[in-house]
PDB file of C-alpha atoms in Angstrom:
ATOM      1  CA  THR A   1     183.045 100.592  86.225  1.00 34.00           C
ATOM      2  CA  PRO A   2     180.190  98.060  85.240  1.00 33.00           C
ATOM      3  CA  GLN A   3     176.951  99.841  85.253  1.00 38.00           C
ATOM      4  CA  VAL A   4     173.453  97.702  87.038  1.00 37.00           C
ATOM      5  CA  ALA A   5     169.903  98.727  85.870  1.00 37.00           C
ATOM      6  CA  SER A   6     168.687 101.764  88.088  1.00 36.00           C
ATOM      7  CA  THR A   7     164.705 102.345  88.961  1.00 34.00           C
ATOM      8  CA  LYS A   8     162.002 104.640  90.134  1.00 36.00           C
ATOM      9  CA  PRO A   9     161.942 104.405  93.953  1.00 33.00           C
ATOM     10  CA  PRO A  10     159.991 101.103  94.648  1.00 35.00           C
ATOM     11  CA  LYS A  11     156.088 101.419  95.388  1.00 44.00           C
ATOM     12  CA  GLY A  12     156.484  99.032  97.902  1.00 54.00           C
ATOM     13  CA  GLU A  13     158.730  99.064 101.508  1.00 69.00           C
ATOM     14  CA  CYS A  14     162.381  98.778 101.776  1.00 77.00           C
ATOM     15  CA  PHE A  15     164.798  99.895 103.965  1.00 79.00           C
ATOM     16  CA  PHE A  16     168.288 100.926 104.452  1.00 69.00           C
ATOM     17  CA  ARG A  17     169.012 102.089 107.476  1.00 72.00           C
ATOM     18  CA  SER A  18     166.831  99.993 109.839  1.00 81.00           C
ATOM     19  CA  ALA A  19     166.643 102.042 112.479  1.00 81.00           C
ATOM     20  CA  VAL A  20     164.963 104.906 111.100  1.00 78.00           C
ATOM     21  CA  TYR A  21     162.871 102.887 108.731  1.00 82.00           C
ATOM     22  CA  GLN A  22     159.120 104.192 108.907  1.00 82.00           C
ATOM     23  CA  GLY A  23     157.263 102.214 107.419  1.00 83.00           C
ATOM     24  CA  ASP A  24     153.775 100.377 107.437  1.00 86.00           C
ATOM     25  CA  VAL A  25     154.875  97.020 106.991  1.00 90.00           C
ATOM     26  CA  SER A  26     153.086  95.329 109.999  1.00 93.00           C
ATOM     27  CA  LYS A  27     153.612  91.234 109.364  1.00 93.00           C
ATOM     28  CA  THR A  28     156.376  88.812 110.096  1.00 92.00           C
ATOM     29  CA  VAL A  29     158.896  87.038 107.932  1.00 88.00           C
ATOM     30  CA  ASP A  30     156.193  84.155 108.760  1.00 89.00           C
ATOM     31  CA  ASN A  31     153.475  86.182 107.981  1.00 91.00           C
ATOM     32  CA  ILE A  32     152.022  86.303 111.468  1.00 95.00           C
ATOM     33  CA  ILE A  33     150.427  90.330 112.282  1.00 96.00           C
ATOM     34  CA  CYS A  34     152.614  92.207 115.065  1.00 97.00           C
ATOM     35  CA  ASP A  35     151.666  92.995 118.173  1.00 98.00           C
ATOM     36  CA  ARG A  36     150.825  97.402 119.404  1.00 97.00           C
ATOM     37  CA  TRP A  37     154.155  98.421 120.804  1.00 97.00           C
ATOM     38  CA  ASP A  38     152.264  99.382 123.325  1.00 95.00           C
ATOM     39  CA  ALA A  39     151.019  96.532 124.516  1.00 96.00           C
ATOM     40  CA  HIS A  40     154.868  95.595 125.089  1.00 95.00           C
ATOM     41  CA  LEU A  41     156.563  98.859 126.463  1.00 94.00           C
ATOM     42  CA  LEU A  42     155.350 101.553 128.893  1.00 92.00           C
ATOM     43  CA  PRO A  43     155.325 105.270 127.913  1.00 89.00           C
ATOM     44  CA  ASN A  44     158.686 105.762 130.030  1.00 88.00           C
ATOM     45  CA  ASP A  45     160.369 102.854 128.982  1.00 90.00           C
ATOM     46  CA  THR A  46     164.108 104.117 127.860  1.00 88.00           C
ATOM     47  CA  LEU A  47     163.523 102.673 124.239  1.00 90.00           C
ATOM     48  CA  VAL A  48     160.647 104.562 123.317  1.00 91.00           C
ATOM     49  CA  GLN A  49     162.645 107.578 122.471  1.00 90.00           C
ATOM     50  CA  MET A  50     164.414 105.404 119.810  1.00 92.00           C
ATOM     51  CA  PHE A  51     161.288 105.214 117.691  1.00 92.00           C
ATOM     52  CA  PRO A  52     161.380 107.372 114.517  1.00 84.00           C
ATOM     53  CA  ASP A  53     157.576 107.396 115.059  1.00 84.00           C
ATOM     54  CA  GLN A  54     158.525 109.776 118.480  1.00 81.00           C
ATOM     55  CA  SER A  55     155.903 107.961 120.168  1.00 88.00           C
ATOM     56  CA  LEU A  56     154.249 103.905 120.883  1.00 93.00           C
ATOM     57  CA  LYS A  57     151.101 105.493 119.697  1.00 92.00           C
ATOM     58  CA  GLY A  58     152.288 106.385 116.179  1.00 91.00           C
ATOM     59  CA  ALA A  59     154.434 103.345 115.609  1.00 94.00           C
ATOM     60  CA  THR A  60     150.875 101.338 116.280  1.00 96.00           C
ATOM     61  CA  ASN A  61     152.135  97.696 115.583  1.00 97.00           C
ATOM     62  CA  TYR A  62     154.326  99.077 112.461  1.00 94.00           C
ATOM     63  CA  CYS A  63     157.594  97.025 112.097  1.00 94.00           C
ATOM     64  CA  ARG A  64     160.364  99.386 113.800  1.00 93.00           C
ATOM     65  CA  ASP A  65     164.075  98.273 115.113  1.00 92.00           C
ATOM     66  CA  PRO A  66     164.697 100.741 118.197  1.00 93.00           C
ATOM     67  CA  ASP A  67     167.309  98.671 119.599  1.00 90.00           C
ATOM     68  CA  ASN A  68     169.077  98.506 116.224  1.00 85.00           C
ATOM     69  CA  LYS A  69     168.825  94.580 115.651  1.00 87.00           C
ATOM     70  CA  GLY A  70     170.200  95.627 111.787  1.00 82.00           C
ATOM     71  CA  HIS A  71     166.701  94.919 110.312  1.00 87.00           C
ATOM     72  CA  PRO A  72     163.137  95.608 111.426  1.00 91.00           C
ATOM     73  CA  TRP A  73     161.003  93.725 113.746  1.00 94.00           C
ATOM     74  CA  CYS A  74     157.911  93.443 116.129  1.00 96.00           C
ATOM     75  CA  TYR A  75     156.686  91.776 119.105  1.00 97.00           C
ATOM     76  CA  ILE A  76     154.070  88.994 118.354  1.00 96.00           C
ATOM     77  CA  SER A  77     151.755  86.949 120.535  1.00 95.00           C
ATOM     78  CA  GLY A  78     150.717  83.442 120.396  1.00 88.00           C
ATOM     79  CA  HIS A  79     154.101  81.760 118.987  1.00 89.00           C
ATOM     80  CA  PRO A  80     155.220  78.747 121.313  1.00 90.00           C
ATOM     81  CA  SER A  81     158.826  79.774 121.574  1.00 90.00           C
ATOM     82  CA  LYS A  82     159.088  83.528 120.441  1.00 91.00           C
ATOM     83  CA  THR A  83     158.063  87.098 121.780  1.00 94.00           C
ATOM     84  CA  TRP A  84     159.473  88.638 118.481  1.00 94.00           C
ATOM     85  CA  ASP A  85     160.443  88.179 115.024  1.00 92.00           C
ATOM     86  CA  PHE A  86     161.963  90.300 111.958  1.00 92.00           C
ATOM     87  CA  CYS A  87     159.562  91.709 109.964  1.00 91.00           C
ATOM     88  CA  ASP A  88     158.941  91.360 105.923  1.00 86.00           C
ATOM     89  CA  VAL A  89     160.806  94.252 104.690  1.00 86.00           C
ATOM     90  CA  PRO A  90     163.444  93.899 101.731  1.00 84.00           C
ATOM     91  CA  TYR A  91     166.938  95.815 101.833  1.00 79.00           C
ATOM     92  CA  CYS A  92     167.259  98.463  98.776  1.00 74.00           C
ATOM     93  CA  PRO A  93     170.332  99.151  97.393  1.00 78.00           C
ATOM     94  CA  GLU A  94     171.460 102.699  96.931  1.00 80.00           C
ATOM     95  CA  CYS A  95     173.577 103.945  93.276  1.00 85.00           C
ATOM     96  CA  TYR A  96     174.796 106.828  92.453  1.00 87.00           C
ATOM     97  CA  TYR A  97     174.823 108.368  88.865  1.00 85.00           C
ATOM     98  CA  ALA A  98     177.995 108.052  86.557  1.00 81.00           C
ATOM     99  CA  HIS A  99     179.630 111.339  86.302  1.00 84.00           C
ATOM    100  CA  GLN A 100     177.698 112.760  89.231  1.00 86.00           C
ATOM    101  CA  SER A 101     179.268 110.793  92.344  1.00 90.00           C
ATOM    102  CA  HIS A 102     180.583 114.037  93.625  1.00 91.00           C
ATOM    103  CA  GLU A 103     176.796 114.575  94.057  1.00 87.00           C
ATOM    104  CA  TYR A 104     175.980 111.400  95.881  1.00 89.00           C
ATOM    105  CA  ASN A 105     174.586 112.247  99.457  1.00 84.00           C
ATOM    106  CA  GLY A 106     172.890 109.197 100.417  1.00 82.00           C
ATOM    107  CA  TYR A 107     173.439 106.652 103.567  1.00 80.00           C
ATOM    108  CA  VAL A 108     175.734 104.087 102.726  1.00 86.00           C
ATOM    109  CA  SER A 109     178.249 103.992 105.263  1.00 88.00           C
ATOM    110  CA  ILE A 110     180.384 100.313 104.358  1.00 86.00           C
ATOM    111  CA  THR A 111     182.994  98.873 102.649  1.00 91.00           C
ATOM    112  CA  ASN A 112     184.318  95.517 102.159  1.00 88.00           C
ATOM    113  CA  ASN A 113     186.938  96.717 104.900  1.00 87.00           C
ATOM    114  CA  GLY A 114     184.146  97.824 107.338  1.00 87.00           C
ATOM    115  CA  GLU A 115     182.065 100.336 108.930  1.00 89.00           C
ATOM    116  CA  CYS A 116     183.541 103.972 107.847  1.00 94.00           C
ATOM    117  CA  SER A 117     185.118 106.499 109.545  1.00 95.00           C
ATOM    118  CA  ASN A 118     183.562 109.714 110.137  1.00 95.00           C
ATOM    119  CA  TRP A 119     185.141 112.549 107.730  1.00 96.00           C
ATOM    120  CA  THR A 120     186.343 114.807 110.819  1.00 92.00           C
ATOM    121  CA  GLY A 121     189.676 116.119 109.706  1.00 89.00           C
ATOM    122  CA  ARG A 122     190.041 114.961 106.404  1.00 89.00           C
ATOM    123  CA  PHE A 123     188.271 118.009 104.365  1.00 92.00           C
ATOM    124  CA  THR A 124     186.373 121.387 104.537  1.00 93.00           C
ATOM    125  CA  ASP A 125     183.255 121.932 104.939  1.00 94.00           C
ATOM    126  CA  LYS A 126     183.318 123.494 101.363  1.00 93.00           C
ATOM    127  CA  PHE A 127     184.076 119.642 100.023  1.00 95.00           C
ATOM    128  CA  PHE A 128     180.824 118.158 100.829  1.00 95.00           C
ATOM    129  CA  ILE A 129     177.351 118.119  99.272  1.00 89.00           C
ATOM    130  CA  ASP A 130     175.950 117.757 102.657  1.00 88.00           C
ATOM    131  CA  GLY A 131     177.131 121.629 103.406  1.00 91.00           C
ATOM    132  CA  SER A 132     179.602 120.544 106.063  1.00 94.00           C
ATOM    133  CA  ILE A 133     181.290 117.354 107.585  1.00 94.00           C
ATOM    134  CA  GLU A 134     179.172 117.512 110.897  1.00 94.00           C
ATOM    135  CA  LYS A 135     176.073 116.447 108.014  1.00 91.00           C
ATOM    136  CA  ALA A 136     178.161 114.135 105.903  1.00 93.00           C
ATOM    137  CA  LYS A 137     178.450 112.431 109.309  1.00 93.00           C
ATOM    138  CA  ASN A 138     180.420 108.416 108.506  1.00 94.00           C
ATOM    139  CA  TYR A 139     178.294 108.497 104.992  1.00 92.00           C
ATOM    140  CA  CYS A 140     180.374 107.615 101.854  1.00 95.00           C
ATOM    141  CA  ARG A 141     181.122 110.662  99.852  1.00 96.00           C
ATOM    142  CA  ASP A 142     182.918 111.749  96.860  1.00 96.00           C
ATOM    143  CA  PRO A 143     184.372 115.195  97.755  1.00 95.00           C
ATOM    144  CA  ASP A 144     187.303 115.476  95.694  1.00 94.00           C
ATOM    145  CA  ILE A 145     185.470 113.828  92.695  1.00 94.00           C
ATOM    146  CA  THR A 146     187.897 110.867  92.123  1.00 94.00           C
ATOM    147  CA  GLY A 147     184.385 109.221  90.377  1.00 92.00           C
ATOM    148  CA  TRP A 148     182.837 106.981  93.032  1.00 91.00           C
ATOM    149  CA  PRO A 149     181.636 107.549  96.412  1.00 95.00           C
ATOM    150  CA  TYR A 150     184.540 106.218  98.871  1.00 96.00           C
ATOM    151  CA  CYS A 151     185.056 106.616 103.230  1.00 96.00           C
ATOM    152  CA  VAL A 152     188.199 106.981 105.368  1.00 94.00           C
ATOM    153  CA  THR A 153     188.238 103.147 107.259  1.00 94.00           C
ATOM    154  CA  SER A 154     191.005 101.524 109.427  1.00 90.00           C
ATOM    155  CA  HIS A 155     192.865 100.987 106.024  1.00 90.00           C
ATOM    156  CA  GLY A 156     192.689 103.944 104.572  1.00 91.00           C
ATOM    157  CA  PHE A 157     190.785 105.607 102.072  1.00 93.00           C
ATOM    158  CA  THR A 158     188.235 102.869 100.891  1.00 94.00           C
ATOM    159  CA  PRO A 159     185.568 102.547  98.083  1.00 94.00           C
ATOM    160  CA  CYS A 160     182.160 102.138  99.518  1.00 93.00           C
ATOM    161  CA  LEU A 161     179.911  99.226  98.639  1.00 87.00           C
ATOM    162  CA  ILE A 162     177.564 101.615  95.742  1.00 89.00           C
ATOM    163  CA  SER A 163     176.519 100.734  92.688  1.00 88.00           C
ATOM    164  CA  GLN A 164     176.806 102.688  90.107  1.00 87.00           C
ATOM    165  CA  CYS A 165     173.142 103.805  88.273  1.00 83.00           C
ATOM    166  CA  ASN A 166     172.480 102.947  84.438  1.00 74.00           C
ATOM    167  CA  GLY A 167     171.250 106.084  82.479  1.00 72.00           C
ATOM    168  CA  THR A 168     171.217 109.594  83.992  1.00 74.00           C
ATOM    169  CA  CYS A 169     169.434 111.626  86.421  1.00 72.00           C
ATOM    170  CA  GLU A 170     167.732 115.231  85.617  1.00 68.00           C
ATOM    171  CA  ASN A 171     166.095 116.956  88.373  1.00 62.00           C
ATOM    172  CA  ASP A 172     162.200 117.497  87.850  1.00 61.00           C
ATOM    173  CA  PRO A 173     161.590 121.101  87.947  1.00 62.00           C
ATOM    174  CA  ALA A 174     157.880 120.681  88.294  1.00 62.00           C
ATOM    175  CA  THR A 175     158.949 119.596  92.362  1.00 57.00           C
ATOM    176  CA  ARG A 176     158.234 122.645  95.032  1.00 55.00           C
ATOM    177  CA  CYS A 177     161.941 121.739  96.766  1.00 53.00           C
ATOM    178  CA  GLU A 178     161.312 124.307  99.229  1.00 52.00           C
ATOM    179  CA  ASN A 179     158.424 122.837 100.591  1.00 52.00           C
ATOM    180  CA  LEU A 180     159.409 119.025  99.891  1.00 49.00           C
ATOM    181  CA  MET A 181     162.952 119.096 101.378  1.00 48.00           C
ATOM    182  CA  PRO A 182     161.968 120.436 105.242  1.00 45.00           C
ATOM    183  CA  MET A 183     158.401 117.828 105.306  1.00 44.00           C
ATOM    184  CA  ILE A 184     159.366 115.035 103.665  1.00 44.00           C
ATOM    185  CA  CYS A 185     162.766 114.462 102.174  1.00 46.00           C
ATOM    186  CA  GLN A 186     164.278 114.592 106.044  1.00 45.00           C
ATOM    187  CA  SER A 187     162.768 111.437 106.517  1.00 47.00           C
ATOM    188  CA  GLU A 188     165.232 108.808 105.307  1.00 47.00           C
ATOM    189  CA  HIS A 189     162.445 106.158 104.840  1.00 46.00           C
ATOM    190  CA  LEU A 190     159.988 108.792 102.782  1.00 48.00           C
ATOM    191  CA  ALA A 191     163.195 110.545 100.928  1.00 47.00           C
ATOM    192  CA  ARG A 192     163.927 107.406  99.205  1.00 48.00           C
ATOM    193  CA  GLN A 193     160.422 106.985  98.642  1.00 49.00           C
ATOM    194  CA  LEU A 194     159.918 110.649  97.020  1.00 47.00           C
ATOM    195  CA  CYS A 195     162.924 112.575  96.504  1.00 48.00           C
ATOM    196  CA  PRO A 196     165.720 111.062  94.800  1.00 47.00           C
ATOM    197  CA  LYS A 197     165.140 112.785  91.400  1.00 46.00           C
ATOM    198  CA  SER A 198     163.949 115.931  92.518  1.00 44.00           C
ATOM    199  CA  CYS A 199     165.315 117.349  96.069  1.00 51.00           C
ATOM    200  CA  ASN A 200     168.215 115.475  96.247  1.00 51.00           C
ATOM    201  CA  MET A 201     170.173 116.950  93.260  1.00 53.00           C
ATOM    202  CA  CYS A 202     170.272 113.420  91.628  1.00 68.00           C
ATOM    203  CA  GLY A 203     172.351 112.593  94.839  1.00 73.00           C
ATOM    204  CA  PHE A 204     171.665 108.534  94.765  1.00 71.00           C
ATOM    205  CA  GLY A 205     169.517 106.274  92.580  1.00 72.00           C
ATOM    206  CA  LEU A 206     167.443 103.029  93.348  1.00 69.00           C
ATOM    207  CA  LEU A 207     167.806  99.597  92.543  1.00 73.00           C
ATOM    208  CA  GLU A 208     165.410  96.991  92.894  1.00 71.00           C
ATOM    209  CA  PRO A 209     164.698  96.156  96.661  1.00 71.00           C
ATOM    210  CA  VAL A 210     166.685  92.460  97.662  1.00 74.00           C
ATOM    211  CA  TYR A 211     164.679  90.392  99.684  1.00 69.00           C
ATOM    212  CA  ARG A 212     166.712  88.857 102.106  1.00 59.00           C
ATOM    213  CA  HIS A 213     165.452  86.370 105.444  1.00 57.00           C
ATOM    214  CA  PRO A 214     167.336  87.924 108.209  1.00 67.00           C
ATOM    215  CA  PRO A 215     170.036  85.334 109.616  1.00 50.00           C
ATOM    216  CA  VAL A 216     169.541  83.340 112.666  1.00 49.00           C
ATOM    217  CA  HIS A 217     172.511  85.189 114.212  1.00 43.00           C
ATOM    218  CA  GLN A 218     172.049  89.048 114.812  1.00 42.00           C
ATOM    219  CA  VAL A 219     175.869  90.256 115.331  1.00 34.00           C
ATOM    220  CA  ASN A 220     177.049  92.205 112.084  1.00 35.00           C
ATOM    221  CA  TYR A 221     173.545  91.821 110.220  1.00 35.00           C
ATOM    222  CA  ILE A 222     174.008  94.890 108.461  1.00 35.00           C
ATOM    223  CA  THR A 223     177.591  94.078 106.834  1.00 34.00           C
ATOM    224  CA  ILE A 224     176.265  90.188 106.753  1.00 34.00           C
ATOM    225  CA  THR A 225     172.694  91.709 104.523  1.00 36.00           C
ATOM    226  CA  ILE A 226     175.174  94.261 102.178  1.00 35.00           C
ATOM    227  CA  SER A 227     177.098  91.551 101.539  1.00 36.00           C
ATOM    228  CA  THR A 228     174.658  88.833  99.959  1.00 35.00           C
ATOM    229  CA  ALA A 229     172.537  92.359  98.578  1.00 34.00           C
ATOM    230  CA  THR A 230     175.674  92.306  95.804  1.00 32.00           C
ATOM    231  CA  SER A 231     174.529  89.902  93.600  1.00 29.00           C
ATOM    232  CA  ILE A 232     172.656  92.778  92.088  1.00 28.00           C
ATOM    233  CA  ARG A 233     175.266  95.142  92.374  1.00 31.00           C
ATOM    234  CA  THR A 234     178.400  96.034  90.897  1.00 33.00           C
ATOM    235  CA  GLN A 235     181.822  97.067  93.278  1.00 38.00           C
ATOM    236  CA  PRO A 236     184.877  99.845  92.170  1.00 39.00           C
ATOM    237  CA  PRO A 237     187.780  97.579  93.090  1.00 36.00           C
ATOM    238  CA  ALA A 238     187.804  96.636  96.945  1.00 37.00           C
ATOM    239  CA  THR A 239     191.749  97.689  97.402  1.00 36.00           C
ATOM    240  CA  THR A 240     192.536 101.240  98.645  1.00 34.00           C
ATOM    241  CA  ILE A 241     191.346 103.910  95.999  1.00 35.00           C
ATOM    242  CA  HIS A 242     193.470 106.953  97.302  1.00 35.00           C
ATOM    243  CA  THR A 243     196.947 107.947  98.300  1.00 31.00           C
ATOM    244  CA  PRO A 244     197.320 110.088 101.611  1.00 32.00           C
ATOM    245  CA  LEU A 245     195.291 113.456 101.048  1.00 34.00           C
ATOM    246  CA  PRO A 246     196.509 116.614 103.111  1.00 32.00           C
ATOM    247  CA  THR A 247     194.414 117.242 106.124  1.00 36.00           C
ATOM    248  CA  THR A 248     192.750 120.618 103.968  1.00 37.00           C
ATOM    249  CA  PRO A 249     193.139 119.613 100.610  1.00 37.00           C
ATOM    250  CA  LYS A 250     193.925 123.226  98.156  1.00 39.00           C
TER     251      LYS A 250
END
């Protein structure tokens, strides 16, 4: 697989799963300052429980995506035709390290054939870097060490849209992982800022953030975003890479 240059975690903001984005960007793509969330939502609104901040006060006027539009957004005031708009937050692609694909523990869950299905019934817990099938969810993984992350789709076992990082990765022995993991790495936004080369066993790397204006139509936004971001990425073969595996591999 051709390689793509990887970088250190970006200092700026970026997101992969917009619903868990916890950055502090607070302006739209048109450079309009966001309103506070509590100016538009009541504390007992059903949408409040979907905020990663767990409160409107904590979210202040930061861009969020509590209703899964596919991109961080916020409410705005004073616009002649809009009450909300998408925010100026770039997409941050992940990459996996050569010869360490089985250690990939990132958050990609999509292929050229669509969304990944849950891993339930395909392998036993011991095959997953996450420690269990439940924690692996429907994320791309390489439990049987094929050479690149893949997942299960309606077309069978399919390679995921993840590039290979250029270079190697070594864990940082100076990082106190016993403190970092519970407090920081559990937050996906902060994990990609601080943890890729320390506590995640080199589970994934990061490429340069990709700036893409959100599309007019929100349908399949995540799929569209990933597809258009591939200009800086390479992909494994788009065809199925596996023959059917037994339910419980030996």
